[in-house]
Structure formats: structure tokens, C-alpha cells
Short mmCIF file of C-alpha atoms and ligand atoms in Angstrom, two decimals:
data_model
loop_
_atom_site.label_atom_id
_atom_site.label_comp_id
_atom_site.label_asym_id
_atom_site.label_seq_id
_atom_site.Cartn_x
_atom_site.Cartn_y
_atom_site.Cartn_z
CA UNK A 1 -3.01 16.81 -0.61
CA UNK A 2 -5.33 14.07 -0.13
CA UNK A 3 -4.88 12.15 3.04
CA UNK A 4 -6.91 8.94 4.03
CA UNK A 5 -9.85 9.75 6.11
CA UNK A 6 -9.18 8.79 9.62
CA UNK A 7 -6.47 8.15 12.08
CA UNK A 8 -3.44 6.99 10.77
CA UNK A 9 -1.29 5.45 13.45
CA UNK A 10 2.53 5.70 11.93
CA UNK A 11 4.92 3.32 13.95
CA UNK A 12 9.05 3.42 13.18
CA UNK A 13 11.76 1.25 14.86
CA UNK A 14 14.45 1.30 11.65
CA UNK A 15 17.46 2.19 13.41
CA UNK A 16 17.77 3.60 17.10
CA UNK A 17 14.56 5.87 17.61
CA UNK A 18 11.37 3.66 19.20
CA UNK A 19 8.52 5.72 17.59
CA UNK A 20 4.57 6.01 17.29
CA UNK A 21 2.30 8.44 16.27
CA UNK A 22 -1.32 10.09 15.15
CA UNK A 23 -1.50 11.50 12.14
CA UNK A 24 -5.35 12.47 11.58
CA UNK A 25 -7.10 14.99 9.39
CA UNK A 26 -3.81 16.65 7.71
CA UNK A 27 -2.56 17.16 11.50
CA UNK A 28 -0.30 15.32 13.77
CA UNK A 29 -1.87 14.48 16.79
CA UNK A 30 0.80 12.76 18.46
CA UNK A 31 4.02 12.00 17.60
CA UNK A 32 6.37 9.95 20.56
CA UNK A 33 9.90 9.26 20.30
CA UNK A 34 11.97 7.17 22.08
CA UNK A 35 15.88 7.74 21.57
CA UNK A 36 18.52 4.78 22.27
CA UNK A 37 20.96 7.46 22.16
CA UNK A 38 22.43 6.48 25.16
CA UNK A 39 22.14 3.05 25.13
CA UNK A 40 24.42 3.23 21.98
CA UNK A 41 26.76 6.16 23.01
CA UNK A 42 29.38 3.68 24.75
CA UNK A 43 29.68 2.00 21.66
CA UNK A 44 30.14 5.07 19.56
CA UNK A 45 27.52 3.91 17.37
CA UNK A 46 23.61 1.73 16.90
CA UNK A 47 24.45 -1.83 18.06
CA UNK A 48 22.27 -4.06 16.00
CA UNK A 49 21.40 -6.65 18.60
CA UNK A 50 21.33 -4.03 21.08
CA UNK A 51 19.02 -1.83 19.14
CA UNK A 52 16.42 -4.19 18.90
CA UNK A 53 16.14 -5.24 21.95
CA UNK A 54 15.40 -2.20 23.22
CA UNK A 55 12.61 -1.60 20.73
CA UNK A 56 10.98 -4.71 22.75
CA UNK A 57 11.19 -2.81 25.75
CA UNK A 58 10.04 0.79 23.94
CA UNK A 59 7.71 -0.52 21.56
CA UNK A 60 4.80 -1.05 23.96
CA UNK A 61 4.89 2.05 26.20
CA UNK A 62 5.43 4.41 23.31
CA UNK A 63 2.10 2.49 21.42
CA UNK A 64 0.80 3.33 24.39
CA UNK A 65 1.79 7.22 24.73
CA UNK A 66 0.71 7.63 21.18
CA UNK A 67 -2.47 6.17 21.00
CA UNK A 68 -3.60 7.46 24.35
CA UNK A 69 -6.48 4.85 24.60
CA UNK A 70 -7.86 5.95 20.91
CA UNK A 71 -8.27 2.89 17.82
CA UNK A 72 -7.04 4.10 14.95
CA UNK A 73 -8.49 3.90 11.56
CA UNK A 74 -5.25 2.55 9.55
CA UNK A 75 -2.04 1.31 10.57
CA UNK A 76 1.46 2.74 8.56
CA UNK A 77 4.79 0.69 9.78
CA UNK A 78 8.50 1.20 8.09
CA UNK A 79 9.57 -2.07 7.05
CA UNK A 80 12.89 -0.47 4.89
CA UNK A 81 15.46 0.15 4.65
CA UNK A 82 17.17 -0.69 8.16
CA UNK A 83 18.24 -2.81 10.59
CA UNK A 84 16.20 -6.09 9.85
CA UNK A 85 16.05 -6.88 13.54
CA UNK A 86 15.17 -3.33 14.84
CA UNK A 87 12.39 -3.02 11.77
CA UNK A 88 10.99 -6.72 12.47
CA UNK A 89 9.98 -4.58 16.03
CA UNK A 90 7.65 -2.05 14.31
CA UNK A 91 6.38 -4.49 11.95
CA UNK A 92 5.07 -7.10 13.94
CA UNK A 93 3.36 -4.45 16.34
CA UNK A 94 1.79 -2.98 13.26
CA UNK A 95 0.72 -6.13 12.13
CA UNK A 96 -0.74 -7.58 15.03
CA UNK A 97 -2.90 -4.42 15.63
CA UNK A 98 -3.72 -4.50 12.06
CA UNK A 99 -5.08 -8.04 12.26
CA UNK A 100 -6.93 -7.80 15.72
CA UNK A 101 -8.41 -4.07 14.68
CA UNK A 102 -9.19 -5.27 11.38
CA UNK A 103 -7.58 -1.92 10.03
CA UNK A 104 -5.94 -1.47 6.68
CA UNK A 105 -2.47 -1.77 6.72
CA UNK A 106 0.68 -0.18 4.54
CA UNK A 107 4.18 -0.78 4.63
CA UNK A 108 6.23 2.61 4.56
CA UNK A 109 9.77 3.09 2.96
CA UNK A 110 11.81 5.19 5.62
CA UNK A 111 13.11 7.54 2.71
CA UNK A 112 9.51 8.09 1.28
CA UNK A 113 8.35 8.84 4.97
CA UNK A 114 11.44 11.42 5.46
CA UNK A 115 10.61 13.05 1.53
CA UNK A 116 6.66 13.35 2.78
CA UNK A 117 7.63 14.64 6.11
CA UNK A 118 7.15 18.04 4.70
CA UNK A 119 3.32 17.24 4.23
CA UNK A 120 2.40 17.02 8.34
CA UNK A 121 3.26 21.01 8.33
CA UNK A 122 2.91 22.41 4.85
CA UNK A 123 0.06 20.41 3.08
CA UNK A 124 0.24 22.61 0.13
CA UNK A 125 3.68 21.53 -1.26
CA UNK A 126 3.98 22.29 -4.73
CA UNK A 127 5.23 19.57 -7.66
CA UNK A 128 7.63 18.96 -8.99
CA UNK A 129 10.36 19.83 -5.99
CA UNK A 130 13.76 19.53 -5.31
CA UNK A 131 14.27 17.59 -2.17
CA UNK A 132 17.68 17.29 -0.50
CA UNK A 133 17.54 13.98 1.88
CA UNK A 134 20.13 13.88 4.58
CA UNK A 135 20.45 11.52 7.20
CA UNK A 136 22.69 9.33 9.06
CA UNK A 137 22.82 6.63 6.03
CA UNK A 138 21.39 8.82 3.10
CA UNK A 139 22.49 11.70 1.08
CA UNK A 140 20.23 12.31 -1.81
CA UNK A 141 19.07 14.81 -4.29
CA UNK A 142 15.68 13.65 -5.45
CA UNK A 143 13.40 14.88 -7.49
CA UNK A 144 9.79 14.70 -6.27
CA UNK A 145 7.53 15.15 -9.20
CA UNK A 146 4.40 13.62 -6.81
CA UNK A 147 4.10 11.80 -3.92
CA UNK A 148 5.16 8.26 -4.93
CA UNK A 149 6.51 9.60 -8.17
CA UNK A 150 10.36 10.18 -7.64
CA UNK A 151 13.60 10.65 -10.21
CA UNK A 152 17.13 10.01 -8.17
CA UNK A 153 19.29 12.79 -9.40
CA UNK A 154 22.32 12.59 -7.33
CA UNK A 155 23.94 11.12 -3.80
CA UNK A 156 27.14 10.10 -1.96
CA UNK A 157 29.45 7.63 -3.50
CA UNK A 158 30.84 6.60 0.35
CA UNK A 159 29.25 8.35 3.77
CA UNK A 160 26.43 9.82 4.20
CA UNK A 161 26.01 13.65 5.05
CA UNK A 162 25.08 12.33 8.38
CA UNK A 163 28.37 9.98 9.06
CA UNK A 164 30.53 12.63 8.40
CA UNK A 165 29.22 14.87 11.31
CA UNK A 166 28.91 11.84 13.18
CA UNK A 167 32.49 10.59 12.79
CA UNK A 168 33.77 13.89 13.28
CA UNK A 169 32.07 14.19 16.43
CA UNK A 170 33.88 11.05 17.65
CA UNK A 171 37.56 12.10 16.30
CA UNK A 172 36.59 15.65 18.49
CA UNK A 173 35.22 13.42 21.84
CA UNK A 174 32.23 15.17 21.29
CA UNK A 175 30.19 11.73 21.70
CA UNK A 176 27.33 9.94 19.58
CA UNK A 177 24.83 10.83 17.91
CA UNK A 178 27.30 14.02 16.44
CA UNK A 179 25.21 15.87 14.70
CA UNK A 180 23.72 18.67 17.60
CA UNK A 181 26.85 18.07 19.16
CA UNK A 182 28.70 19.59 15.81
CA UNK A 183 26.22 22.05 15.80
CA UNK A 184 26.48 23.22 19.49
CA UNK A 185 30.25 23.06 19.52
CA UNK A 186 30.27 25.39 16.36
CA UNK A 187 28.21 27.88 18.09
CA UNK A 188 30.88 29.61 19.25
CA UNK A 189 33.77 28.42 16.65
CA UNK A 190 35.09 29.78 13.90
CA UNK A 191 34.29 28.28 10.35
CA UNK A 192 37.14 29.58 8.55
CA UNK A 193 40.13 28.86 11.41
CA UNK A 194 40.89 24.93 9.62
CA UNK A 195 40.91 24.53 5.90
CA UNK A 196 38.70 21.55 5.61
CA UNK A 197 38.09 20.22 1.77
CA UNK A 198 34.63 20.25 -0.34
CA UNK A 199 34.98 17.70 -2.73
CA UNK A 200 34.57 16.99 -6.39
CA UNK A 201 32.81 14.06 -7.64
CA UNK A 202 32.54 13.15 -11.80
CA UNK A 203 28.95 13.50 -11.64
CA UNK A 204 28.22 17.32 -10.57
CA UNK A 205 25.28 16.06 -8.14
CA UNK A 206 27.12 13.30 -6.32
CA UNK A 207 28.61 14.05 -3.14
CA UNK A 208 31.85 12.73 -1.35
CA UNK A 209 32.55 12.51 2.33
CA UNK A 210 35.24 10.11 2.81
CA UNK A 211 38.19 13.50 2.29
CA UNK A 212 36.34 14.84 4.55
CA UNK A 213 36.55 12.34 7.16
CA UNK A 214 39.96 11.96 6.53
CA UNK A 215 41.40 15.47 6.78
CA UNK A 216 39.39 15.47 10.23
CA UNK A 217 41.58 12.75 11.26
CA UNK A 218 44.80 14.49 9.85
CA UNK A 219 43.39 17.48 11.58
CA UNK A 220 43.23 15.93 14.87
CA UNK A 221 46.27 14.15 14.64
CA UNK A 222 47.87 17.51 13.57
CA UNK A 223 47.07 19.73 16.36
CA UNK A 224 46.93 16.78 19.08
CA UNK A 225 45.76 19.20 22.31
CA UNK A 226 45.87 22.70 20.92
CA UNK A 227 42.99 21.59 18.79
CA UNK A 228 40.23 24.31 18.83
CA UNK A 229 37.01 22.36 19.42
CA UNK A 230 34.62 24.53 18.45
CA UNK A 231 36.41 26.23 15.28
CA UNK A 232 37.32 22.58 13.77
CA UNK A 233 33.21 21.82 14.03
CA UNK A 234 32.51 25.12 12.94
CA UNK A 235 34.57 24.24 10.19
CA UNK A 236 33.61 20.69 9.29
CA UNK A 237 29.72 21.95 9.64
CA UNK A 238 31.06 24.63 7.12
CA UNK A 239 32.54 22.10 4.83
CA UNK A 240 29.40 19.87 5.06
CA UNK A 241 26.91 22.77 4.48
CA UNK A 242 28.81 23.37 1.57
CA UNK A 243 29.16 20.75 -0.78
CA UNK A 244 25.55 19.88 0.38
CA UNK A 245 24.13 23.54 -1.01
CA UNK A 246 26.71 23.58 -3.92
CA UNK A 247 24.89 20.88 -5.51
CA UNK A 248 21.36 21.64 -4.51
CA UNK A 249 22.05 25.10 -6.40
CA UNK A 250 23.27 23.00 -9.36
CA UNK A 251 20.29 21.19 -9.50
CA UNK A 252 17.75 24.27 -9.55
CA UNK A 253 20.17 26.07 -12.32
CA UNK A 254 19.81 22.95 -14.34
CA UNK A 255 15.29 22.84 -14.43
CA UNK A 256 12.94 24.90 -12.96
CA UNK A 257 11.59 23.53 -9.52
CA UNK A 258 8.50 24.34 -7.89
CA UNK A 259 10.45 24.90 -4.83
CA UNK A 260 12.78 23.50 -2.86
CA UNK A 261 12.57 20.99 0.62
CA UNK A 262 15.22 19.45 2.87
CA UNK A 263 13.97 16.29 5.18
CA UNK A 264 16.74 13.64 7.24
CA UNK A 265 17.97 13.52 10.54
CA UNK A 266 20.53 16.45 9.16
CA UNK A 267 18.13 18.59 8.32
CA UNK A 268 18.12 19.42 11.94
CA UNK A 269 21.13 21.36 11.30
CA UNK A 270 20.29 25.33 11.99
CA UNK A 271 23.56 26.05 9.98
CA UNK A 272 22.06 24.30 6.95
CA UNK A 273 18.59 25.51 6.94
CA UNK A 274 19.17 29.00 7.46
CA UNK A 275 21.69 28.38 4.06
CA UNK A 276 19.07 26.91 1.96
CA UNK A 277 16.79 28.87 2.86
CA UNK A 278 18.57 31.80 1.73
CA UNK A 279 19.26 30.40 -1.39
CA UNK A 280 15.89 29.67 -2.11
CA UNK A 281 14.55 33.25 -1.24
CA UNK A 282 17.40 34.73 -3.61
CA UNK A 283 15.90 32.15 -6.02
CA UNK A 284 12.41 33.43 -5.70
CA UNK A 285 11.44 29.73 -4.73
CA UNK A 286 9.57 27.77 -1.43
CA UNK A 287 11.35 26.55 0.80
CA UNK A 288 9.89 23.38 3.12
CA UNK A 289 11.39 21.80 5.92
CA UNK A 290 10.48 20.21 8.76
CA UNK A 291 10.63 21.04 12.59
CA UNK A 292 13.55 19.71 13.81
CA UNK A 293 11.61 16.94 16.00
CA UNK A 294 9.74 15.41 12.11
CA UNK A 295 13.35 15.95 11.21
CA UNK A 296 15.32 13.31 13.09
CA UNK A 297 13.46 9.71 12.77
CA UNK A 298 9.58 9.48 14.18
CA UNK A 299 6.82 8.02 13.36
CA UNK A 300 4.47 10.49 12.43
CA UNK A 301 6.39 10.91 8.67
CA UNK A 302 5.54 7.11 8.54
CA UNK A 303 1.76 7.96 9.33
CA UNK A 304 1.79 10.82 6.80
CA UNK A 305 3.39 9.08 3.57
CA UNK A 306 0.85 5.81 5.07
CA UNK A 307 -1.94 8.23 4.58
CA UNK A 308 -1.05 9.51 1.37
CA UNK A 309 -0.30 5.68 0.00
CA UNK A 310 -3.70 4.61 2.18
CA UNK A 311 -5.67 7.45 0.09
CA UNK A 312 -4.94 6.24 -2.83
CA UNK A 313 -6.58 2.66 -1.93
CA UNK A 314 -2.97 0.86 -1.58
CA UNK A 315 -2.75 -1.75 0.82
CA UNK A 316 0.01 -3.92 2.15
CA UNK A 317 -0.63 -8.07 3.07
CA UNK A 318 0.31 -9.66 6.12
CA UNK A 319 3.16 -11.22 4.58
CA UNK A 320 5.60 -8.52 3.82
CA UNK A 321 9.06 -8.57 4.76
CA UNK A 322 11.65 -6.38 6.53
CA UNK A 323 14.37 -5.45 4.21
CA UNK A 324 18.18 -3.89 4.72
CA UNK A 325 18.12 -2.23 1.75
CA UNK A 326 15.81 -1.15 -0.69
CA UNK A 327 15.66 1.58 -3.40
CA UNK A 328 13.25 4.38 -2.80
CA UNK A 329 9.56 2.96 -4.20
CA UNK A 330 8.10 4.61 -7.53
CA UNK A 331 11.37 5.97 -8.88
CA UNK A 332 11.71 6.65 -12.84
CA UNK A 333 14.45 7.74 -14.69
O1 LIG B 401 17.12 10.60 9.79
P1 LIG B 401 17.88 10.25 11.01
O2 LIG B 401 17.28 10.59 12.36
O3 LIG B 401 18.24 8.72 11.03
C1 LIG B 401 18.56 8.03 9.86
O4 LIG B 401 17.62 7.71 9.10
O5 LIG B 401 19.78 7.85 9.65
O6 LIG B 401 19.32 10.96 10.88
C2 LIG B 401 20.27 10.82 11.90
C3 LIG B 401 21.45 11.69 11.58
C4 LIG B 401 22.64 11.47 12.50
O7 LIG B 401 23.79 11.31 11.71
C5 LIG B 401 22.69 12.75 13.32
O8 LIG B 401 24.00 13.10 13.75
C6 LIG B 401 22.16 13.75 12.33
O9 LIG B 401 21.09 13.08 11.69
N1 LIG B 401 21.65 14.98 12.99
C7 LIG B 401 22.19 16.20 12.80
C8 LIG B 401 21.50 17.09 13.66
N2 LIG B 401 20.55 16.37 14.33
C9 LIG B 401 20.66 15.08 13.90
N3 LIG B 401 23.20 16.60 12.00
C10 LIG B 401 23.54 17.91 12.03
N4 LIG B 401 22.93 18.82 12.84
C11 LIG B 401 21.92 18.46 13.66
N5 LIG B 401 21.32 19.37 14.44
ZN1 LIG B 402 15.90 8.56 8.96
#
């Protein structure tokens, strides 16, 4: 992979992780992430207004942290999708540095930055690949035939893969985010004690959570106190790590991949990986994901899809915008 020559500082503030981070020479120097976790965990979920106030606070120190007195040679910010307020954060850190450094600057989509994640540890990632994207608002199936190059093959019609651990998490008091909390609950539970249901959707590679969510709540209501914490997220990590590998294994039986990767906040998930990456090996295919820390959002996938964007002579203008949502950049169909 060709990377732009120099320090890339990679900055992230889309949702409720305050980020910065190195990413020089095909290696992550520093990466520094600052969670709101508990700042939102009242709530049950990211406050806008809240969230972006705190990136005020963050943004600074973590800057600080990351660059650890160095200038860097290029500055990567996400500017979408997100929270407009939390993003506007990042951005007008990364711009102002930009400006007084006189550095190149490029605008990151969060998506792009999760899909090129894979590139900080494993710069030899073959193409075309299947990627699975998971996170706490996305649930895709892409495929990646280069870096910048991308076909959508499949994704939820409702929540994402990410909501539905989150949400169960709530409906089993297990608090916010729900995603480790799932995962360290079903430790020690038992995946097959509730029937929980994997749905269908009309296109093979879409996905559904909403049943899901749903029979939780039936669930809960159902057994009231004699609930089994641990075997219902046992099960609802079984039901999730399911549908999500039933239609990855659709996709390689329907074209020949050059391997297989899994990026997002959800690719975390121990229970997942250790699936996929079973499935791969029995497939005779690579398998690339992240550790769990260039998982969950940080800036140094921002600094790595930067660099590859940078190396290719892009550049963004001062006058780009912040925006909720945005489809992935560079995708054909
Ligand atoms: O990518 P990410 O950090 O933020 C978004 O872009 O949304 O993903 C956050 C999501 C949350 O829903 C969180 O519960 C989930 O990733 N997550 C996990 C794990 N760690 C984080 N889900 C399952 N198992 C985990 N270990
Ligand atoms: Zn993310």
C-alpha cells in the first residue's frame, strides 16, 4: 500500500469517542482515545448537545497526547457521517492546524476510515475483499475492490448490528455502551437456553434487527426476574453472530474474494471474530481485522485512509462541510 510520506495526524470526534492520532511510515505511532461513555450512560445513549461539548473539553488535551510536541506532515479529520455538532469539533481543530502549519489537509468519511482500518496492521491486504462493517449505526457488506473503490452489496433495513446489542443491553440493565457488556455477560451464559430469531430479509444480503429487538423485549417481559442474564446475552450475541456470518458466507459463495475483513465498533466482539475467522480458514481465505482498540472509533483509521487519499495527491479546501449523512465516497454499482 502506498501511504503519504510523513506524519499523518488523524483526528475523529463523530459520535462519543474524542480521538487523535500518528499514523507515520505504515505504523501507528499514537493513537488516543477519549470515551464519553460515561458522560452518556445516564441517558442510555450519545446526547447530541452533550456530546459535543465534551469534545471542546477533550479535543485539546487529546491533540496534545497524540502529537506529543511533534508537527505533523498532513492533517486527516472525519467530517461524515455523524453528529454535525460533535464532527464540527474535529473539523475545526483540523482546520486550524492545517492553516497555521500550512499542511495538506483531507476530509475522511468515518466508514472509509473503519473499511481502511485493516491497513495500520496488515499493509498487505489483498483486492478485491469482502468487508463486513459493523458498528453502532452501520451494518454493511461491502465490497472493497481498492481503497476508494467500493460496491455496496448488502445492509440493515432498520438497526444496526451495533443497536441491537446495545438495546439489548439496556432491556438486560446491563448499561450503555452494550456491546462488551453483551459480550462479558455471555461469558458464562448459555447461547442456546432462549430461542432468539435470525431473520429473513427479500434481499439474501440485507440484514434485519428490529425481531430481534423485539423478542428481547418479549423475552424480558416474559421471564420478569427469573431471567438468566448471562444465557439471554449469550443468546442474543448468538443470534447477532448469526445472521451477521450467514450472509457474509453468502456473499463469498456468490464470487471469489481475495479474502475476507471485518472493521466497526462490533468487530470488537470475540464471539464474532473467532466465527469468521473460522469460516474463512475452512474457506482457504485471509482473514483481517483489527485490534479491538482500531476497532471501536479512533483516530488513527482516520490518519490511515487520510494517508492513502493524501498519497494519491487528493486534497480537501478549507471550506468543507460537516455532514449527518453521507453515502460511503467512490462507490459503483
Ligand atoms: O464503530 P463504533 O465505535 O461507533 C460507531 O461508529 O457507531 O461502534 C460502536 C458500537 C456500539 O454499538 C458498541 O456496543 C459496539 O460497537 N461494540 C461491541 C463491542 N465493543 C463495541 N459490540 C459487541 N461486542 C463488543 N466487544
Ligand atoms: Zn464508527
Amino acid at each position: 500500500m502506498t501511504f503519504f510520506p510523513g506524519a499523518v495526524l488523524g483526528l475523529e470526534s463523530s459520535c462519543d469517542e474524542t480521538s487523535a492520532a500518528l499514523f507515520e511510515s505504515g505504523r501507528v505511532v499514537t493513537n488516543v482515545v477519549s470515551s464519553q461513555a460515561a458522560l452518556h450512560e445516564k441517558w442510555g445513549g450519545v446526547v447530541p448537545e452533550a456530546a459535543a461539548r465534551a469534545h471542546v473539553e477533550a479535543i485539546v488535551p487529546v491533540l496534545q497526547e497524540a502529537l506529543q510536541g511533534r508537527r505533523p506532515d498532513a492533517v486527516a479529520v472525519t467530517n461524515r457521517p455523524g453528529l454535525v455538532g460533535a464532527l464540527s469539533v474535529g473539523v475545526s481543530a483540523a482546520k486550524a492546524l492545517a492553516m497555521l502549519w500550512e499542511l495538506p489537509l483531507i476530509a475522511v468519511h468515518h466508514i472509509e476510515g473503519h473499511i481502511l482500518s485493516v491497513l495500520a496492521e496488515a499493509p498487505d491486504v489483498a483486492f478485491p475483499h469482502l468487508c463486513l462493517v459493523v458498528s453502532g449505526g452501520h451494518t454493511e457488506i461491502v465490497e472493497v475492490l481498492e481503497p476508494g473503490r467500493y460496491r455496496l452489496l448488502g445492509q440493515t433495513v432498520d438497526d444496526a448490528a451495533g443497536e441491537a446489542f446495545d438495546k439489548g443491553a439496556r432491556l438486560f440493565g446491563l448499561g450503555y455502551p452494550g456491546g462488551k457488556a453483551i459480550q462479558d455477560a455471555a461469558a458464562q451464559g448459555n447461547p442456546a437456553r432462549y430461542r432468539l430469531p435470525r431473520a429473513t430479509t427479500s434481499d439474501p444480503l440485507d440484514l434485519s434487527f428490529s425481531g430481534l429487538k423485539t423478542a428481547v423485549l418479549r423475552l424480558v417481559e416474559k421471564e420478569g426476574p427469573a431471567l438468566s442474564v448471562p444465557d439471554a446475552a449469550a443468546s442474543l450475541q448468538a443470534a447477532i453472530v448469526d445472521a451477521l456470518a450467514q450472509r457474509v458466507l453468502h456473499a463469498l459463495d456468490r464470487h471469489p474474494y481475495a479474502g475476507l475483513s471485518l472493521v466497526g465498533g462490533v468487530a470488537a466482539n470475540q464471539a464474532l471474530r473467532t466465527r469468521l475467522a473460522k469460516e474463512a480458514e475452512r474457506r482457504g481465505l485471509p482473514f483481517w481485522v483489527p485490534s479491538p482498540g482500531l476497532c471501536t472509533d479512533n483516530a488513527a483509521m482516520v490518519a490511515v485512509a487520510g494517508s492513502v487519499r493524501l498519497a494519491r495527491g487528493e486534497r480537501s479546501g478549507f471550506d468543507f462541510d460537516c455532514e449527518a449523512a453521507s453515502p460511503l465516497p467512490g462507490q459503483i454499482t
